[in-house]
Coordinates of C-alpha atoms in Angstrom, one line a residue:
Chain A
X91 CA 44.6 94.9 67.4
X92 CA 46.2 92.1 69.6
X93 CA 43.6 89.8 69.3
X94 CA 45.5 87.6 67.1
X95 CA 48.1 86.8 70.3
X96 CA 45.6 85.6 72.5
X97 CA 43.9 83.0 70.7
X98 CA 44.7 80.4 72.9
X99 CA 43.3 82.1 75.6
X100 CA 39.5 82.4 73.7
X101 CA 40.1 78.4 73.3
X102 CA 41.1 77.9 77.1
X103 CA 38.0 80.2 78.0
X104 CA 35.7 78.1 75.8
X105 CA 37.1 74.5 76.9
X106 CA 36.6 75.9 81.0
X107 CA 33.1 76.7 79.7
X108 CA 32.6 72.9 77.8
X109 CA 34.2 71.8 81.3
X110 CA 31.4 73.3 83.6
X111 CA 28.8 71.9 81.3
X112 CA 29.9 68.6 81.5
X113 CA 30.3 68.8 85.6
X114 CA 26.9 70.1 85.6
X115 CA 25.5 67.0 83.4
X116 CA 27.2 64.7 86.1
X117 CA 26.2 66.1 88.7
X118 CA 22.4 65.7 87.8
X119 CA 23.3 62.8 86.7
X120 CA 24.4 61.7 90.2
X121 CA 21.1 63.8 91.2
X122 CA 19.2 61.7 89.3
X123 CA 20.9 58.6 90.3
X124 CA 20.4 59.1 93.6
X125 CA 16.6 59.8 93.3
X126 CA 16.3 56.8 91.7
X127 CA 17.9 54.4 94.3
X128 CA 15.8 56.4 97.3
X129 CA 13.0 55.3 95.4
X130 CA 13.5 52.1 93.8
X131 CA 16.6 50.4 95.5
X132 CA 19.3 48.9 93.4
X133 CA 18.4 47.7 90.4
X134 CA 18.7 48.6 86.0
X135 CA 17.3 51.9 86.0
X136 CA 20.2 52.6 88.9
X137 CA 23.1 50.7 86.9
X138 CA 22.2 52.9 84.0
X139 CA 22.5 56.2 85.9
X140 CA 25.8 54.8 87.4
X141 CA 27.2 54.3 84.0
X142 CA 26.3 57.7 82.4
X143 CA 27.6 59.4 85.5
X144 CA 31.0 57.1 84.8
X145 CA 31.0 58.1 81.4
X146 CA 31.0 62.5 82.2
X147 CA 33.5 61.8 84.8
X148 CA 35.5 60.3 82.5
X149 CA 34.9 63.2 79.6
X150 CA 35.9 65.9 82.7
X151 CA 38.7 64.1 82.8
X152 CA 39.6 63.9 79.0
X153 CA 38.4 68.0 78.7
X154 CA 40.9 68.6 81.6
X155 CA 43.7 67.1 80.3
X156 CA 43.2 69.1 77.2
X157 CA 42.8 71.9 79.1
X158 CA 46.0 71.7 80.8
X159 CA 47.9 70.9 77.6
X160 CA 46.3 74.1 75.6
X161 CA 47.8 75.7 78.8
X162 CA 51.0 74.6 78.7
X163 CA 51.4 75.6 75.2
X164 CA 51.8 79.3 76.3
X165 CA 48.2 80.5 77.1
X166 CA 48.0 82.7 80.3
X167 CA 50.9 84.2 82.3
X168 CA 52.5 81.5 84.7
X169 CA 50.8 82.8 88.0
X170 CA 46.9 82.2 86.0
X171 CA 48.0 79.1 84.8
X172 CA 48.7 77.9 88.0
X173 CA 46.1 78.7 89.5
X174 CA 43.3 77.8 86.6
X175 CA 45.0 74.5 86.5
X176 CA 45.2 74.1 90.4
X177 CA 41.1 75.0 90.6
X178 CA 40.0 72.4 87.9
X179 CA 42.3 69.8 89.9
X180 CA 40.3 70.8 92.8
X181 CA 36.7 70.6 90.7
X182 CA 37.5 67.6 89.3
X183 CA 37.5 65.8 92.7
X184 CA 33.5 66.6 93.1
X185 CA 32.6 64.7 89.9
X186 CA 34.8 61.4 90.9
X187 CA 33.9 61.5 94.6
X188 CA 30.0 61.2 93.2
X189 CA 31.3 58.7 90.7
X190 CA 32.7 56.7 93.8
X191 CA 29.5 57.2 95.9
X192 CA 27.5 56.2 93.0
X193 CA 30.1 53.0 92.8
X194 CA 30.3 52.3 96.4
X195 CA 27.1 51.8 96.8
X196 CA 26.7 49.3 93.5
X197 CA 29.1 47.8 94.7
X198 CA 28.8 47.1 98.2
X199 CA 25.1 46.4 97.4
X200 CA 23.9 48.7 100.1
X201 CA 20.7 48.6 100.9
X202 CA 20.2 51.7 102.7
X203 CA 17.2 51.3 105.7
X204 CA 13.1 53.1 104.8
X205 CA 13.3 55.1 108.2
X206 CA 16.1 57.1 106.9
X207 CA 15.6 57.4 103.2
X208 CA 13.9 61.2 103.8
X209 CA 17.2 62.1 105.4
X210 CA 19.2 60.3 103.0
X211 CA 17.0 62.8 100.4
X212 CA 17.7 65.6 101.8
X213 CA 21.4 65.2 102.2
X214 CA 21.8 64.3 98.9
X215 CA 19.2 67.6 97.3
X216 CA 21.5 69.9 99.6
X217 CA 24.8 68.7 98.0
X218 CA 23.9 68.6 94.7
X219 CA 22.4 72.3 95.1
X220 CA 26.0 72.7 96.7
X221 CA 28.0 71.3 93.9
X222 CA 25.8 73.3 91.7
X223 CA 26.8 76.8 93.1
X224 CA 30.9 75.8 92.1
X225 CA 29.4 76.6 88.8
X226 CA 28.0 79.8 89.3
X227 CA 31.2 80.4 91.4
X228 CA 33.9 79.4 88.7
X229 CA 31.9 81.6 86.2
X230 CA 32.0 84.3 88.2
X231 CA 35.8 84.1 89.0
X232 CA 36.4 84.0 85.2
X233 CA 33.7 87.2 84.7
X234 CA 32.7 90.2 86.7
X235 CA 33.7 88.8 90.1
X236 CA 31.3 90.6 92.3
X237 CA 29.3 87.5 93.8
X238 CA 32.3 85.5 94.8
X239 CA 31.9 86.6 98.3
X240 CA 28.1 85.4 98.2
X241 CA 28.5 82.6 96.7
X242 CA 31.4 81.3 99.2
X243 CA 29.3 82.1 101.8
X244 CA 26.3 80.4 100.8
X245 CA 28.5 77.2 100.0
X246 CA 30.1 77.8 103.7
X247 CA 26.3 77.8 105.0
X248 CA 25.7 74.9 102.7
X249 CA 28.6 72.5 104.5
X250 CA 27.9 73.6 107.4
X251 CA 24.4 72.3 107.0
X252 CA 25.2 69.2 105.0
X253 CA 28.0 68.3 108.2
X254 CA 24.4 68.9 110.3
X255 CA 22.2 66.3 108.3
X256 CA 25.3 64.0 107.7
X257 CA 25.5 63.7 111.9
X258 CA 22.1 63.0 112.8
X259 CA 21.8 60.3 109.9
X260 CA 24.9 59.0 111.7
X261 CA 23.4 59.4 115.0
X262 CA 20.1 57.9 113.5
X263 CA 22.0 55.0 112.2
X264 CA 23.6 54.1 115.6
X265 CA 20.8 54.3 117.5
X266 CA 19.0 51.8 114.9
X267 CA 18.9 47.6 115.6
X268 CA 21.1 46.7 112.6
X269 CA 24.2 45.0 112.9
X270 CA 27.6 46.6 113.7
X271 CA 29.0 45.7 110.4
X272 CA 25.7 47.3 108.5
X273 CA 26.2 50.2 110.3
X274 CA 29.6 50.7 109.7
X275 CA 28.6 50.4 106.0
X276 CA 26.1 53.0 105.9
X277 CA 28.1 55.7 107.7
X278 CA 30.9 55.0 105.6
X279 CA 28.5 56.3 102.7
X280 CA 27.4 59.2 104.7
X281 CA 30.7 60.2 105.0
X282 CA 31.6 60.0 101.6
X283 CA 28.3 61.9 100.9
X284 CA 29.4 64.8 103.0
X285 CA 32.9 64.6 101.2
X286 CA 31.0 66.1 98.2
X287 CA 30.3 69.4 100.2
X288 CA 33.5 69.2 101.9
X289 CA 35.4 69.4 98.6
X290 CA 32.8 72.1 97.6
X291 CA 33.5 74.4 100.1
X292 CA 38.1 73.7 99.5
X293 CA 37.3 75.0 96.2
X294 CA 35.4 78.1 96.8
X295 CA 38.3 78.5 99.0
X296 CA 40.4 78.8 96.7
X297 CA 38.4 80.6 94.1
X298 CA 38.3 83.6 97.1
X299 CA 42.6 83.3 96.7
X300 CA 42.7 83.6 93.4
X301 CA 40.2 86.0 93.6
X302 CA 42.0 88.5 95.8
X303 CA 45.9 87.5 94.4
X304 CA 44.1 89.3 91.2
X305 CA 44.2 92.2 93.1
X306 CA 47.5 94.4 92.8
Chain B
X232 CA 85.4 98.7 58.1
X233 CA 88.3 96.8 60.3
X234 CA 88.2 100.1 62.3
X235 CA 84.5 99.5 63.6
X236 CA 85.6 95.7 64.6
X237 CA 85.4 96.3 68.1
X238 CA 82.5 98.9 68.2
X239 CA 80.3 96.7 66.7
X240 CA 81.8 93.6 69.0
X241 CA 80.7 95.6 71.7
X242 CA 77.2 96.6 70.6
X243 CA 76.7 93.0 70.3
X244 CA 77.9 92.0 73.8
X245 CA 75.4 94.9 75.0
X246 CA 72.9 93.3 72.7
X247 CA 72.9 89.5 74.1
X248 CA 73.3 90.8 77.6
X249 CA 70.6 93.5 77.3
X250 CA 67.6 91.3 75.5
X251 CA 67.0 89.2 78.9
X252 CA 66.5 92.8 80.9
X253 CA 64.2 94.4 78.4
X254 CA 62.5 90.8 77.2
X255 CA 63.4 88.2 79.3
X256 CA 60.2 87.8 81.5
X257 CA 57.9 87.8 78.6
X258 CA 59.9 85.0 77.0
X259 CA 61.2 83.2 80.3
X260 CA 57.7 82.5 80.9
X261 CA 56.4 81.5 77.8
X262 CA 54.3 84.6 77.3
X263 CA 55.9 85.5 73.9
X264 CA 57.7 83.6 71.4
X265 CA 62.2 84.6 71.3
X266 CA 61.7 85.0 67.6
X267 CA 58.8 87.8 67.8
X268 CA 60.4 89.2 70.8
X269 CA 63.9 89.7 69.5
X270 CA 62.7 91.1 65.9
X271 CA 60.5 93.6 68.2
X272 CA 63.4 94.4 70.3
X273 CA 66.5 94.7 67.2
X274 CA 63.6 97.0 65.4
X275 CA 62.8 99.2 68.5
X276 CA 66.6 99.6 69.5
X277 CA 67.4 100.8 65.6
X278 CA 64.6 103.2 65.6
X279 CA 65.6 103.9 69.4
X280 CA 68.9 104.7 67.9
X281 CA 68.1 106.5 64.9
X282 CA 66.1 109.1 66.4
X283 CA 67.6 109.9 69.8
X284 CA 70.3 108.1 69.7
X285 CA 72.8 111.3 68.9
X286 CA 72.7 113.4 72.0
X287 CA 74.7 110.4 73.4
X288 CA 76.9 109.8 70.6
X289 CA 77.5 114.1 71.0
X290 CA 78.6 113.3 74.7
X291 CA 81.0 110.9 74.5
X292 CA 82.7 112.0 71.6
X293 CA 83.4 115.3 72.7
X294 CA 85.1 113.3 76.0
X295 CA 88.6 113.8 74.3
X296 CA 90.2 114.8 71.4
X297 CA 90.2 111.3 69.2
X298 CA 91.8 110.1 66.1
X299 CA 90.5 106.8 64.3
X300 CA 94.1 105.2 65.6
X301 CA 92.5 106.2 69.1
X302 CA 89.0 105.5 68.4
X303 CA 90.1 102.1 67.6
X304 CA 92.6 101.9 70.6
X305 CA 88.9 102.8 72.9
X306 CA 87.0 100.4 71.4
X307 CA 88.8 97.7 71.6
X308 CA 90.5 97.8 75.0
X309 CA 86.6 98.5 75.7
X310 CA 85.6 95.4 74.2
X311 CA 88.6 93.4 75.6
X312 CA 87.3 94.5 79.3
X313 CA 83.9 93.2 78.8
X314 CA 85.4 90.4 77.5
X315 CA 87.4 89.7 80.1
X316 CA 85.7 90.7 82.9
X317 CA 82.5 88.4 81.5
X318 CA 85.0 85.5 81.7
X319 CA 86.0 86.3 85.4
X320 CA 81.8 86.6 85.9
X321 CA 82.2 90.1 87.0
X322 CA 79.8 92.6 86.9
X323 CA 80.8 95.0 83.7
X324 CA 78.3 97.2 81.5
X325 CA 79.9 98.3 77.9
X326 CA 78.8 102.0 78.7
X327 CA 81.0 102.2 81.2
X328 CA 83.8 100.2 79.7
X329 CA 83.7 102.9 76.9
X330 CA 84.1 105.4 79.1
X331 CA 87.0 104.5 81.0
X332 CA 89.3 103.2 77.7
X333 CA 88.5 107.3 76.9
X334 CA 89.7 108.4 80.2
X335 CA 92.2 106.4 79.3
X336 CA 93.3 108.0 75.9
X337 CA 92.2 111.4 77.4
X338 CA 95.5 111.1 79.9
X339 CA 97.8 110.1 77.2
X340 CA 96.1 113.0 75.0
X341 CA 96.5 115.1 78.1
X342 CA 93.0 116.5 76.8
X343 CA 89.9 115.1 79.3
X344 CA 86.3 117.1 79.0
X345 CA 85.5 116.9 82.9
X346 CA 82.5 118.5 82.6
X347 CA 81.1 115.8 80.5
X348 CA 82.5 113.2 82.7
X349 CA 81.4 114.5 85.9
X350 CA 77.7 114.8 84.4
X351 CA 78.1 110.8 82.9
X352 CA 79.4 109.9 86.8
X353 CA 75.9 111.8 88.0
X354 CA 73.8 109.9 86.0
X355 CA 75.7 106.6 87.0
X356 CA 75.3 107.1 90.3
X357 CA 71.3 108.1 89.6
X358 CA 70.5 105.2 87.8
X359 CA 69.5 102.6 90.4
X360 CA 68.4 105.1 92.2
X361 CA 66.1 106.4 89.2
X362 CA 65.5 103.4 88.7
X363 CA 64.2 102.6 92.2
X364 CA 62.2 106.3 92.1
X365 CA 60.4 105.2 88.7
X366 CA 59.5 101.7 90.2
X367 CA 57.8 103.2 93.9
X368 CA 55.9 106.0 91.8
X369 CA 54.6 103.4 89.0
X370 CA 53.3 100.6 91.0
X371 CA 50.7 102.5 93.0
X372 CA 49.4 104.3 90.4
X373 CA 49.2 101.6 87.3
X374 CA 48.2 99.2 90.7
X375 CA 45.1 101.4 91.3
X376 CA 44.3 101.9 87.7
X377 CA 44.0 98.2 87.3
X378 CA 42.0 97.5 90.3
X379 CA 39.8 99.9 89.0
X380 CA 39.3 98.2 86.2
X381 CA 38.4 95.6 87.7
X382 CA 39.4 92.6 84.7
X383 CA 38.5 89.1 84.9
X384 CA 41.2 86.9 85.0
X385 CA 41.8 86.2 81.0
X386 CA 41.1 90.2 80.3
X387 CA 43.9 90.8 83.0
X388 CA 46.1 88.2 81.4
X389 CA 45.7 89.6 78.1
X390 CA 46.5 93.6 79.4
X391 CA 49.7 92.0 81.4
X392 CA 50.9 90.5 78.2
X393 CA 50.1 93.6 76.2
X394 CA 51.7 96.1 79.1
X395 CA 55.2 93.5 79.0
X396 CA 55.2 93.2 75.0
X397 CA 54.6 97.5 75.1
X398 CA 56.9 98.0 77.9
X399 CA 59.6 95.5 76.1
X400 CA 59.8 97.4 73.1
X401 CA 59.6 100.5 74.7
X402 CA 62.7 99.1 76.7
X403 CA 63.9 97.7 73.6
X404 CA 63.7 101.7 71.9
X405 CA 65.4 103.3 75.3
X406 CA 68.5 101.0 75.1
X407 CA 69.1 102.0 71.4
X408 CA 68.7 105.5 72.0
X409 CA 71.0 105.1 75.3
X410 CA 73.7 102.7 74.5
X411 CA 74.5 103.0 70.9
X412 CA 76.8 106.0 72.2
X413 CA 78.7 103.2 74.0
X414 CA 79.5 101.7 70.6
X415 CA 80.1 103.9 68.1
X416 CA 80.4 107.5 69.3
X417 CA 84.5 107.5 69.4
X418 CA 84.4 107.0 65.6
X419 CA 82.3 110.1 65.4
X420 CA 84.5 112.1 67.4
X421 CA 87.8 110.2 64.8
X422 CA 85.6 111.6 62.5
X423 CA 85.2 108.3 60.8
X424 CA 81.7 108.4 60.9
X425 CA 78.9 111.1 61.1
X426 CA 76.5 110.5 63.8
X427 CA 73.7 109.0 61.6
X428 CA 75.9 106.5 60.2
X429 CA 77.4 105.6 63.8
X430 CA 73.4 105.5 65.1
X431 CA 72.8 102.9 62.3
X432 CA 75.8 100.6 62.4
X433 CA 76.2 100.7 66.5
X434 CA 71.8 99.7 66.8
X435 CA 72.3 96.8 64.0
X436 CA 75.1 95.6 66.4
X437 CA 73.1 95.2 69.4
X438 CA 70.6 93.9 67.2
X439 CA 72.6 91.7 66.0
X440 CA 73.4 90.3 69.4
X441 CA 70.3 90.2 70.6
X442 CA 69.2 88.2 67.6
X443 CA 72.4 85.7 67.9
X444 CA 73.1 85.4 71.8
X445 CA 69.9 87.2 73.6
X446 CA 68.1 83.6 74.2
X447 CA 70.6 81.9 75.5
X448 CA 71.7 85.0 78.0
X449 CA 67.8 85.1 78.9
X450 CA 67.3 81.2 79.6
X451 CA 71.1 81.3 81.9
X452 CA 71.4 84.6 83.3
X453 CA 67.6 85.4 83.0
X454 CA 66.8 82.2 85.3
X455 CA 69.2 83.8 88.2
X456 CA 67.3 86.3 88.6
X457 CA 64.7 87.2 90.9
X458 CA 61.2 85.9 90.2
X459 CA 58.6 88.4 90.1
X460 CA 54.8 88.3 89.5
X461 CA 53.5 89.5 85.9
X462 CA 52.5 93.2 87.1
X463 CA 55.6 93.7 89.0
X464 CA 57.8 92.4 86.1
X465 CA 55.9 94.6 83.9
X466 CA 56.4 97.8 86.5
X467 CA 60.0 96.6 86.6
X468 CA 60.5 97.2 83.0
X469 CA 58.7 100.4 82.6
X470 CA 60.6 102.0 85.1
X471 CA 64.1 101.0 83.6
X472 CA 62.9 102.0 80.1
X473 CA 61.8 105.5 81.7
X474 CA 64.8 106.0 83.7
X475 CA 67.3 105.2 80.4
X476 CA 65.2 106.8 78.1
X477 CA 66.0 110.3 80.6
X478 CA 69.4 109.2 80.4
X479 CA 69.3 109.0 76.6
X480 CA 67.7 112.5 76.5
X481 CA 70.7 113.7 78.9
X482 CA 73.2 112.4 76.3
X483 CA 74.8 109.9 79.1
X484 CA 75.2 106.2 77.9
X485 CA 74.1 104.0 81.6
X486 CA 73.8 100.6 82.2
X487 CA 70.0 99.0 82.0
X488 CA 71.1 96.4 84.4
X489 CA 71.3 99.1 87.2
X490 CA 68.4 100.6 86.4
X491 CA 66.7 97.3 86.1
X492 CA 68.3 96.1 90.0
X493 CA 67.1 99.9 91.1
X494 CA 63.7 99.0 90.0
X495 CA 63.1 95.3 91.6
X496 CA 64.7 97.4 95.0
X497 CA 61.7 99.5 94.4
X498 CA 59.5 96.4 94.2
X499 CA 60.9 95.0 97.0
X500 CA 60.0 98.5 99.0
X501 CA 56.8 98.6 98.3
X502 CA 56.0 95.1 99.0
X503 CA 58.2 94.8 102.0
X504 CA 60.4 92.3 100.8
X505 CA 64.0 91.4 100.2
X506 CA 64.4 91.3 96.8
X507 CA 68.1 91.8 96.0
X508 CA 71.1 90.1 97.3
X509 CA 73.6 92.2 98.8
X510 CA 76.2 90.3 96.3
X511 CA 73.5 92.2 93.0
X512 CA 74.2 95.5 95.4
X513 CA 78.1 95.0 95.7
X514 CA 78.0 94.5 91.6
X515 CA 76.5 98.0 91.1
X516 CA 79.1 99.8 93.1
X517 CA 82.4 97.9 91.8
X518 CA 80.8 98.0 88.3
X519 CA 81.1 102.2 88.7
X520 CA 85.0 101.8 89.5
X521 CA 86.2 98.5 88.4
X522 CA 84.9 98.1 84.7
X523 CA 85.5 101.9 83.6
X524 CA 89.0 101.6 86.1
X525 CA 90.1 98.2 84.2
X526 CA 89.1 99.4 80.3
X527 CA 91.0 102.6 81.4
X528 CA 93.8 100.5 82.1
X529 CA 94.0 98.3 78.9
X530 CA 93.3 101.7 76.7
X531 CA 96.7 103.1 78.4
X532 CA 98.7 100.0 77.8
X533 CA 97.2 99.4 74.1
X534 CA 97.9 102.6 73.0
X535 CA 101.4 102.2 74.9
X536 CA 102.3 99.4 73.3
X537 CA 100.8 101.3 70.3
X538 CA 103.4 103.9 70.3
X539 CA 106.4 101.7 70.6
X540 CA 108.8 102.6 68.2
X541 CA 112.0 100.7 67.2
X542 CA 115.1 103.1 67.8
X543 CA 118.2 101.1 65.9
X544 CA 121.3 101.5 68.1
X545 CA 124.6 101.9 66.3
X546 CA 127.7 100.7 67.2
X547 CA 130.7 102.6 66.3
X548 CA 134.3 100.2 66.5
X549 CA 137.2 102.0 67.5
X550 CA 140.2 100.8 66.2
X551 CA 142.6 99.9 68.4

């Protein structure tokens, strides 16, 4: 009976679903780009996937702005509006970071040492898995909210494991024979990749708070 | 019809000032357009006044014997006191002002229904208390229910918005049922209007106030009120509506704002935070005394001035 009053809310829900879909494309493209980099190094293929990731990131920015406009045109009560906007801003930091990592590799023409390639692949794999869990977590928040605690704990575990892999790689870099400049360059890249799971953990903390706030 | 102007002005100011208390949260947080809120509030005010406004009209019209002249003096004195006290930024309620002006006329007539007056005073004191108690009862009850249903963010948003709209409509209904007596009951006592016509004209003037000036009050005064989350705001509006409705059934017009303050204090008790400034509490206490006293003084003054007679003095020039 009152559904005519909530057209904007339905629209926002659909827009958020679309946002999460493009988010998953962005993470997939990043994963493909990094696999390509690990197997073939820098080249046309890697540039192609960097471009695709950049396009998805730009689409996500546009979608986020559209959602903001929809929210500010009287959809949702103010607290919910604020929570959704802050959550989307946090989620948006992940595609920003994945794009930044790829540009970093491309612009600085980083050549990752072959002996450490497997560690890098492990780090990237776990980073992408953690990033994908954010999609399930966010969908849960807007749906039944049953798995929020479980997913948050998984993300927390993943983040700790990624930190561990990160430290291992950095230790191996500095144990190697490269010059200091190269070591620092590689360390910078690893820390940037590690930052992706840190942002995922921030998102999961935010989702937990929003979920608890939803209780009266 | 000019005789009714004082009452119509009183109704208009009542509507303008109380629109914020019933639909303010929904409108100022942009959940509802003002135009829709004003239409809903106006319709429900009129329905409430026509269906359940007669008890209050009976109580007020029976406080003292009235003629058309004294009824006009009462409504003008009440309207003036509301205007002056609002200008001086003092808390004032139309229902307290009209009772004060009727007391003034009662003194001049040497006839005052102390039983009816006693009932009114008890309800005035009980209004903020009742608002607080209602809130303390309703908040945990409805909170548990909401947690049990466990809606997601969008569903909870929809439920709260529907709740605020329905509570606002109920608040408007209770306002109409309760406050219409303050606007036109004196004219029923003077046999100038029937109770039905009094309810219709009174509620129409309240609706006019909501539509013409309600938005401005909502967006100025409304912003000074403590910020509540959506669920708390819903409970406050519901508590205030129930309190005012009960008083309407008892036939006593009470200030809606005091029921709101009581309910907001109730929220403070539940959440363990201070939600109301001492100044607002002081406003309640002064409202019980200053508003009726000032209106009483005005009605006595106007009555006195209206009954001044020119007595020509004759001179006899003595022949010396």
